[in-house]
Coordinates of C-alpha atoms and ligand atoms in Angstrom, one line a residue:
M1 CA 19.1 -12.8 -14.8
S2 CA 21.0 -12.1 -17.3
P3 CA 24.3 -10.5 -16.6
E4 CA 24.0 -7.0 -17.7
Y5 CA 22.5 -5.5 -14.6
R6 CA 25.1 -7.0 -12.3
G7 CA 27.0 -3.6 -10.9
R8 CA 24.7 -1.3 -11.9
R9 CA 23.5 0.5 -8.3
L10 CA 20.1 0.7 -6.8
L11 CA 19.1 2.4 -4.4
V12 CA 16.0 1.9 -2.6
L13 CA 14.5 3.6 0.6
G14 CA 12.4 1.8 3.2
A15 CA 13.4 -1.4 3.8
G16 CA 10.7 -3.1 5.6
K17 CA 9.0 -6.5 5.8
W18 CA 6.8 -5.7 2.6
H19 CA 10.0 -3.8 1.6
V20 CA 11.1 -7.3 0.8
P21 CA 10.6 -8.8 -2.6
I22 CA 12.3 -6.0 -3.5
Y23 CA 15.3 -6.4 -2.2
Q24 CA 15.4 -10.0 -2.6
K25 CA 14.6 -9.3 -6.1
A26 CA 17.2 -6.8 -7.4
R27 CA 19.9 -8.8 -5.7
Q28 CA 18.4 -11.9 -8.0
M29 CA 19.5 -9.1 -10.5
N30 CA 23.5 -9.2 -9.2
L31 CA 22.3 -5.3 -8.5
H32 CA 25.1 -3.2 -6.2
L33 CA 22.8 -2.7 -3.9
V34 CA 21.6 0.5 -1.8
G35 CA 19.4 0.2 1.3
A36 CA 18.4 3.1 3.7
D37 CA 15.5 3.9 6.3
L38 CA 15.2 5.0 9.4
S39 CA 17.4 1.9 11.4
A40 CA 18.5 -1.2 10.7
A41 CA 14.9 -3.1 9.0
P42 CA 15.1 -6.7 7.2
G43 CA 15.7 -6.1 3.9
F44 CA 19.0 -4.7 5.2
Y45 CA 20.3 -7.5 5.0
Y46 CA 19.9 -7.9 1.4
C47 CA 22.2 -5.1 0.8
D48 CA 25.7 -4.3 -0.5
E49 CA 25.5 -1.3 1.8
S50 CA 22.8 0.0 4.5
Y51 CA 22.2 3.4 5.7
A52 CA 20.2 4.8 8.5
L53 CA 18.5 7.6 7.9
D54 CA 14.9 9.4 7.8
L55 CA 13.8 9.2 4.6
R56 CA 11.7 12.4 4.5
D57 CA 15.5 14.1 4.8
G58 CA 16.1 15.0 0.8
R59 CA 19.7 16.4 1.6
E60 CA 20.5 13.5 3.5
I61 CA 19.2 11.1 0.3
A62 CA 20.6 13.3 -2.2
R63 CA 24.1 13.4 -0.4
L64 CA 23.4 8.9 -0.3
A65 CA 22.3 8.4 -3.6
R66 CA 25.7 10.9 -5.5
S67 CA 27.6 9.0 -2.8
C68 CA 26.4 5.8 -3.8
R69 CA 26.9 7.2 -7.6
A70 CA 22.9 5.5 -7.4
E71 CA 21.6 5.0 -11.2
G72 CA 18.3 4.2 -10.0
I73 CA 16.5 5.1 -6.7
V74 CA 12.4 3.6 -6.3
T75 CA 11.0 3.1 -2.5
N76 CA 7.6 1.8 -2.3
V77 CA 6.3 3.9 0.9
D78 CA 4.2 6.9 0.8
L79 CA 6.6 9.2 3.0
A80 CA 9.2 8.7 0.6
V81 CA 7.9 9.0 -2.3
P82 CA 8.2 12.6 -2.6
T83 CA 12.5 12.3 -1.7
V84 CA 12.6 10.2 -4.5
A85 CA 11.2 12.6 -7.2
Q86 CA 13.4 15.4 -5.7
V87 CA 16.6 13.5 -5.4
A88 CA 15.9 11.9 -8.4
G89 CA 15.8 15.8 -9.9
E90 CA 18.6 16.3 -9.4
L91 CA 20.7 13.5 -9.9
G92 CA 18.4 13.7 -13.6
L93 CA 17.6 9.7 -12.8
P94 CA 13.6 8.3 -14.1
A95 CA 11.3 9.0 -11.4
H96 CA 7.9 11.2 -10.9
S97 CA 8.3 15.4 -10.8
I98 CA 8.1 16.8 -7.9
E99 CA 4.1 18.3 -8.7
L100 CA 3.2 14.8 -9.0
A101 CA 4.7 13.3 -6.4
R102 CA 2.5 16.3 -4.3
L103 CA -0.5 15.1 -5.6
V104 CA -0.2 10.9 -5.3
T105 CA 0.9 11.9 -1.7
D106 CA -1.3 15.0 -0.6
K107 CA -4.8 14.1 -0.5
S108 CA -6.2 17.1 0.1
A109 CA -4.3 18.0 -3.1
M110 CA -5.5 14.9 -5.1
R111 CA -9.3 15.4 -4.1
R112 CA -8.9 18.8 -6.4
R113 CA -7.5 17.6 -9.0
C114 CA -10.2 14.8 -9.2
R115 CA -12.4 18.0 -9.2
E116 CA -10.4 19.9 -11.9
L117 CA -10.9 16.4 -13.8
G118 CA -13.7 15.0 -13.3
L119 CA -13.0 12.8 -11.6
G120 CA -15.6 13.0 -9.0
G121 CA -15.2 11.9 -5.0
P122 CA -16.6 12.5 -2.1
V123 CA -17.4 16.1 -0.8
S124 CA -14.7 16.5 1.4
A125 CA -13.0 20.0 3.3
E126 CA -10.2 20.4 4.2
V127 CA -9.3 21.5 8.1
R128 CA -7.0 21.5 10.9
S129 CA -8.8 22.8 14.6
L130 CA -11.6 20.8 16.4
D131 CA -13.8 23.8 15.7
E132 CA -13.5 23.4 11.6
A133 CA -14.3 19.7 11.7
R134 CA -16.9 20.2 13.7
Q135 CA -18.3 23.0 11.2
A136 CA -17.4 20.8 9.0
A137 CA -18.8 17.5 9.6
C138 CA -22.0 19.5 10.3
A139 CA -22.1 20.8 6.9
I140 CA -21.4 17.3 5.5
G141 CA -23.5 15.1 7.6
F142 CA -22.9 11.9 9.7
P143 CA -21.7 9.4 9.7
C144 CA -18.5 11.2 8.3
V145 CA -14.5 10.1 7.5
V146 CA -12.1 12.3 9.4
K147 CA -8.3 11.5 8.5
P148 CA -5.0 13.1 8.6
R149 CA -4.5 14.8 4.6
D150 CA -1.1 13.3 4.6
A151 CA -0.3 9.6 6.6
W152 CA -1.0 6.0 5.5
G153 CA -2.0 2.1 7.0
S154 CA -5.5 4.3 7.8
R155 CA -3.6 5.9 11.1
G156 CA -5.9 9.0 12.6
V157 CA -9.0 7.5 10.0
T158 CA -11.7 7.3 11.8
V159 CA -16.0 7.2 10.8
V160 CA -17.6 9.7 12.7
M161 CA -21.5 8.1 13.5
G162 CA -21.9 11.5 15.0
E163 CA -20.9 14.7 16.7
N164 CA -20.1 13.5 19.7
G165 CA -17.9 11.8 18.1
I166 CA -15.7 14.6 16.8
E167 CA -13.3 15.7 19.2
D168 CA -12.0 11.8 19.6
A169 CA -11.3 11.3 15.8
H170 CA -9.5 15.4 15.7
R171 CA -7.4 14.3 18.0
E172 CA -6.5 11.1 16.4
A173 CA -6.5 12.3 13.4
C174 CA -3.8 15.7 14.2
R175 CA -1.5 12.6 15.7
H176 CA -0.8 11.4 12.5
S177 CA -1.5 13.8 10.0
F178 CA 2.0 15.2 9.8
S179 CA 1.4 18.9 8.1
G180 CA -1.4 19.4 11.0
G181 CA -4.4 19.3 7.7
L182 CA -7.1 17.5 7.9
L183 CA -9.9 16.1 6.0
V184 CA -13.4 16.1 6.8
E185 CA -15.2 13.8 4.1
E186 CA -18.9 12.2 3.1
L187 CA -18.3 8.7 3.7
M188 CA -18.7 6.9 0.3
T189 CA -20.8 3.7 0.7
G190 CA -20.4 0.4 -1.8
T191 CA -17.7 -2.3 -1.7
E192 CA -14.2 -0.6 -2.1
S193 CA -11.4 -1.8 -5.0
S194 CA -8.1 -1.9 -5.4
V195 CA -6.1 -1.6 -8.7
E196 CA -2.8 -2.7 -9.5
G197 CA -1.5 -0.9 -12.6
F198 CA 2.3 -0.1 -13.9
V199 CA 3.3 2.7 -16.4
D200 CA 5.3 2.0 -19.2
G201 CA 7.0 4.6 -18.8
E202 CA 5.3 6.8 -21.6
G203 CA 2.2 6.8 -20.2
R204 CA 0.7 3.9 -21.2
L205 CA -1.3 2.1 -17.5
H206 CA -0.5 -1.8 -17.5
I207 CA -3.6 -2.7 -15.4
L208 CA -2.0 -5.8 -13.5
G209 CA -5.4 -7.2 -10.8
I210 CA -8.7 -5.2 -9.7
C211 CA -9.6 -6.5 -6.2
D212 CA -12.5 -6.8 -4.0
K213 CA -12.1 -6.2 -0.3
K214 CA -13.3 -6.7 2.9
K215 CA -12.9 -3.9 6.0
S216 CA -12.5 -4.1 9.3
D217 CA -15.6 -3.0 11.6
L218 CA -16.3 0.7 12.2
P219 CA -15.2 2.6 13.4
Y220 CA -12.2 2.2 11.4
R221 CA -11.5 0.9 8.4
Y222 CA -8.0 -0.8 7.5
D223 CA -8.0 -3.8 4.7
V224 CA -8.8 -7.3 6.1
E225 CA -8.7 -9.5 2.6
L226 CA -7.6 -8.2 0.0
H227 CA -9.3 -11.4 -3.7
Y228 CA -7.9 -10.7 -7.3
P229 CA -9.1 -10.6 -9.6
S230 CA -13.0 -8.7 -8.1
H231 CA -16.4 -10.3 -8.1
F232 CA -16.9 -7.3 -9.8
D233 CA -19.2 -7.9 -13.0
P234 CA -17.9 -7.0 -17.3
P235 CA -20.1 -3.6 -17.3
Q236 CA -18.1 -2.6 -14.0
I237 CA -14.8 -4.0 -14.8
L238 CA -14.5 -2.0 -17.6
A239 CA -16.2 1.7 -16.1
I240 CA -13.4 1.5 -12.7
R241 CA -10.3 0.7 -15.8
E242 CA -11.7 3.7 -17.2
Y243 CA -11.3 5.9 -14.5
V244 CA -8.0 5.0 -13.4
S245 CA -6.8 5.5 -16.6
A246 CA -8.5 8.4 -16.8
L247 CA -6.6 8.9 -13.5
V248 CA -3.0 8.6 -14.7
R249 CA -4.0 11.0 -17.3
G250 CA -5.2 12.9 -15.7
F251 CA -2.7 13.2 -13.2
G252 CA 0.3 13.0 -15.5
I253 CA 2.1 9.8 -14.5
R254 CA 3.6 8.6 -17.3
M255 CA 6.1 5.7 -14.9
G256 CA 6.1 3.3 -11.8
L257 CA 3.8 1.4 -10.1
I258 CA 0.4 3.0 -9.0
H259 CA -2.0 1.3 -6.7
T260 CA -5.7 3.4 -6.6
E261 CA -7.8 2.7 -3.9
L262 CA -12.0 3.1 -5.3
M263 CA -15.5 3.2 -4.6
V264 CA -17.6 0.7 -6.5
K265 CA -21.5 1.2 -6.0
G266 CA -23.1 -0.2 -9.5
Q267 CA -21.7 1.6 -12.0
D268 CA -20.6 4.3 -9.9
I269 CA -16.1 4.6 -9.3
K270 CA -15.1 6.9 -6.7
L271 CA -11.9 7.7 -5.6
I272 CA -10.7 6.8 -2.0
E273 CA -7.0 8.0 -3.3
T274 CA -3.7 6.8 -5.4
A275 CA -0.1 5.8 -4.8
G276 CA 2.3 6.5 -6.6
R277 CA 3.8 3.3 -5.3
G278 CA 2.5 -0.4 -5.4
C279 CA 0.4 -2.0 -3.1
G280 CA 1.9 -3.1 0.0
G281 CA 1.1 -6.1 1.9
N282 CA 3.8 -7.8 -0.8
V283 CA 0.4 -7.5 -3.0
I284 CA 2.5 -6.2 -5.3
G285 CA 6.1 -8.0 -3.9
R286 CA 4.1 -11.8 -4.3
L287 CA 0.9 -11.6 -4.7
I288 CA 0.5 -10.1 -8.7
P289 CA 3.2 -11.7 -9.6
A290 CA 2.2 -15.5 -8.9
I291 CA -1.1 -14.8 -10.6
T292 CA 0.0 -13.3 -13.7
G293 CA 3.4 -15.1 -13.6
L294 CA 5.0 -11.1 -14.4
D295 CA 8.6 -10.3 -13.5
V296 CA 6.7 -6.4 -11.8
L297 CA 9.4 -6.2 -9.3
G298 CA 12.3 -6.6 -12.2
A299 CA 10.0 -4.0 -14.7
W300 CA 10.2 -1.5 -12.3
I301 CA 13.9 -1.6 -10.6
R302 CA 14.7 -1.9 -14.6
Q303 CA 12.4 1.8 -15.2
A304 CA 13.8 3.0 -12.0
L305 CA 17.8 2.2 -14.1
G306 CA 16.3 3.9 -17.1
E307 CA 15.6 1.9 -19.5
R308 CA 12.1 1.2 -21.6
V309 CA 9.8 -1.7 -20.2
T310 CA 6.6 -2.6 -21.4
L311 CA 4.8 -5.8 -20.5
D312 CA 3.9 -8.7 -21.8
P313 CA 0.0 -9.6 -22.7
F314 CA -1.0 -12.6 -18.7
S315 CA -4.2 -14.1 -17.8
S316 CA -4.6 -13.7 -14.0
S317 CA -5.6 -16.9 -11.5
H318 CA -6.7 -16.1 -8.5
G319 CA -4.8 -14.6 -5.2
L320 CA -6.0 -14.0 -1.6
L321 CA -4.0 -11.5 0.5
K322 CA -5.5 -12.4 4.5
F323 CA -4.6 -10.5 7.7
I324 CA -4.4 -12.5 10.6
M325 CA -6.4 -10.7 13.5
V326 CA -6.6 -11.7 17.5
P327 CA -8.6 -9.4 20.4
A328 CA -6.5 -7.2 22.2
G329 CA -4.3 -9.1 24.6
R330 CA -1.4 -11.5 25.7
V331 CA -0.4 -14.0 23.1
R332 CA -0.1 -17.2 26.0
R333 CA 0.6 -19.9 22.9
I334 CA 1.3 -19.9 19.6
R335 CA 0.7 -23.6 17.6
G336 CA 0.5 -24.6 14.1
I337 CA 3.3 -21.7 11.9
D338 CA 4.6 -24.3 9.6
E339 CA 1.6 -26.1 9.1
A340 CA 0.0 -22.7 8.2
K341 CA 2.9 -21.9 6.0
H342 CA 3.1 -24.6 4.4
A343 CA -0.6 -25.7 3.8
E344 CA -1.7 -26.0 0.0
G345 CA -1.6 -23.1 -2.5
I346 CA -0.2 -20.6 0.7
I347 CA 3.2 -18.5 -0.9
D348 CA 3.4 -16.4 1.6
F349 CA 3.1 -15.7 5.7
S350 CA 4.0 -13.6 8.4
L351 CA 3.3 -13.7 11.9
D352 CA 4.8 -10.4 13.8
V353 CA 3.9 -12.1 17.6
R354 CA 5.6 -13.8 20.2
E355 CA 4.5 -16.0 23.1
G356 CA 4.0 -13.4 25.7
D357 CA 3.9 -9.9 24.0
D358 CA 0.9 -7.5 24.1
V359 CA -1.9 -7.5 21.6
P360 CA -3.4 -3.9 21.6
P361 CA -7.1 -3.0 20.3
A362 CA -6.7 -2.6 15.8
R363 CA -7.1 0.9 15.1
N364 CA -5.3 0.4 12.2
T365 CA -2.9 -1.6 9.6
S366 CA -0.4 -1.3 12.6
G367 CA -3.0 -3.5 14.7
R368 CA -2.7 -6.8 12.1
I369 CA -0.5 -9.4 13.2
G370 CA 0.6 -10.6 9.9
H371 CA -0.4 -12.0 7.1
L372 CA -1.4 -15.0 4.6
I373 CA -1.1 -14.8 0.5
A374 CA -3.1 -18.4 -1.6
I375 CA -3.3 -18.4 -4.7
G376 CA -6.2 -20.9 -7.0
C377 CA -7.7 -21.7 -9.9
T378 CA -10.7 -20.3 -7.9
R379 CA -11.7 -17.6 -5.7
D380 CA -13.7 -20.7 -3.5
E381 CA -10.2 -22.7 -3.9
T382 CA -8.1 -19.5 -2.3
D383 CA -11.2 -18.8 0.2
R384 CA -10.9 -22.5 0.6
R385 CA -7.2 -22.5 1.4
V386 CA -6.9 -19.8 3.3
A387 CA -9.1 -21.6 5.7
R388 CA -7.2 -24.5 5.7
A389 CA -4.1 -22.6 7.1
L390 CA -5.9 -20.3 9.9
E391 CA -7.2 -24.5 10.9
R392 CA -3.3 -25.3 11.2
L393 CA -2.9 -21.5 13.1
H394 CA -3.8 -21.4 17.0
I395 CA -3.2 -18.5 18.8
E396 CA -4.8 -18.5 22.2
V397 CA -4.9 -14.7 23.8
E398 CA -5.7 -13.6 27.2
E399 CA -8.3 -11.5 26.0
A400 CA -8.0 -7.9 27.8
A401 CA -10.5 -6.7 30.4
Ligands
ATP1 N1 -14.4 9.6 2.0 C1 -14.7 7.9 3.2 N2 -15.7 7.3 2.4 C2 -15.6 5.5 2.9 N3 -14.6 5.6 3.5 C3 -13.7 6.2 3.0 C4 -13.3 7.8 2.7 N4 -12.0 8.2 3.7 C5 -11.6 6.8 3.6 N5 -12.3 6.0 3.8 C6 -12.0 4.5 4.1 O1 -10.9 4.5 5.4 C7 -9.6 3.5 4.4 C8 -7.9 4.6 5.1 O2 -8.2 5.7 4.3 P1 -7.5 6.6 3.4 O3 -7.3 5.2 2.2 O4 -7.2 7.7 2.9 O5 -6.1 6.6 4.1 P2 -4.4 5.7 4.7 O6 -4.1 5.8 5.9 O7 -4.0 6.3 3.4 O8 -5.3 3.9 4.2 P3 -4.5 3.1 4.0 O9 -2.7 3.2 3.1 O10 -5.0 1.7 5.1 O11 -4.9 3.1 2.5 C9 -10.0 4.2 3.4 O12 -9.6 2.3 2.3 C10 -10.9 3.3 3.6 O13 -11.7 2.4 3.9
MG2 MG1 -5.6 3.8 1.4

């Protein structure tokens, strides 16, 4: 990496495992790297300075940004997107506006804006109390979705099949909602997709990848597999591209990474949600750079430091992100980590449990115990590569009674 960035000062909010590629990229660029997270986290290892701070505390983060003389601020967690907007605004650094940061982190505001833009979406009602949730669900009809207005990682998201499921779903959504607000929504059906993009500083969108997904079993709805590029046909891809471009224009997104989740049915596209950051699960950190050959994180960081950045044209090979799941219970024996990690085509691997750990029942993304990313020339090849790696990994679990 050219020396022109040496010593430039970057503040990264969030230092969890999915942030590690960002820290590694910043290190490669020889930046002066300042990291913050609620407590010590893997990204701190790469930092020149690291701080344990609440990432939602705008005043503390602004104090840190001033004292470390940050020249750019980035995050890849929703929780810190509004903080980045506020602090960057105060310091005159490039970032989303406060209004946009709210639009991409508050699912209720997001739905409203989509309706104003004519971008459709599910019937959706904002509620707080159990009574309101029950009334909304009965009006919308079953099955429906109950979810927090402002959370992530599919926490508190439940598909409710009938009126007697409302109470549990309401409790679960309340437990994870920061504001206490919830949404009750019509259950959209179709194939889920997400679109990863980079906006060049002047509102021009570069779509870097479109996937199709395999989801968890009901009633929960976290991602289990993401395949890039997707299996959608050309008219569907066109409809997806047009939808996301209209959303980027309509929301006024001028810069940064986007991660837009969609429900696709024929050529009908509906928004699940859109984020003003990149996709987690190392999709933006490892998978997309590997299949496109683009230095996505470098471009994003340079943009945050105030540079005008455009991306080169690219063609894409295939990539598959698969999360590792086991039944709930106690992990008795793990074998074959190295064999799986080094299997052909595997470019990224994690396993977050050890022998003796208890694995709770999976209800959201935190129930996934690890992941693999494979790349290949075809979709079949990525499937085969992941299957072969998983054949080598043996995790024995004594299932909970
Ligand atoms: N109205 C809906 N219709 C159908 N499915 C929905 C609806 N709302 C949410 N879902 C499903 O629930 C999942 C999680 O919802 P959402 O993306 O809104 O929550 P989240 O906490 O931001 O999740 P994540 O961070 O995992 O994307 C979606 O990916 C989708 O599968
Ligand atoms: Mg989502």
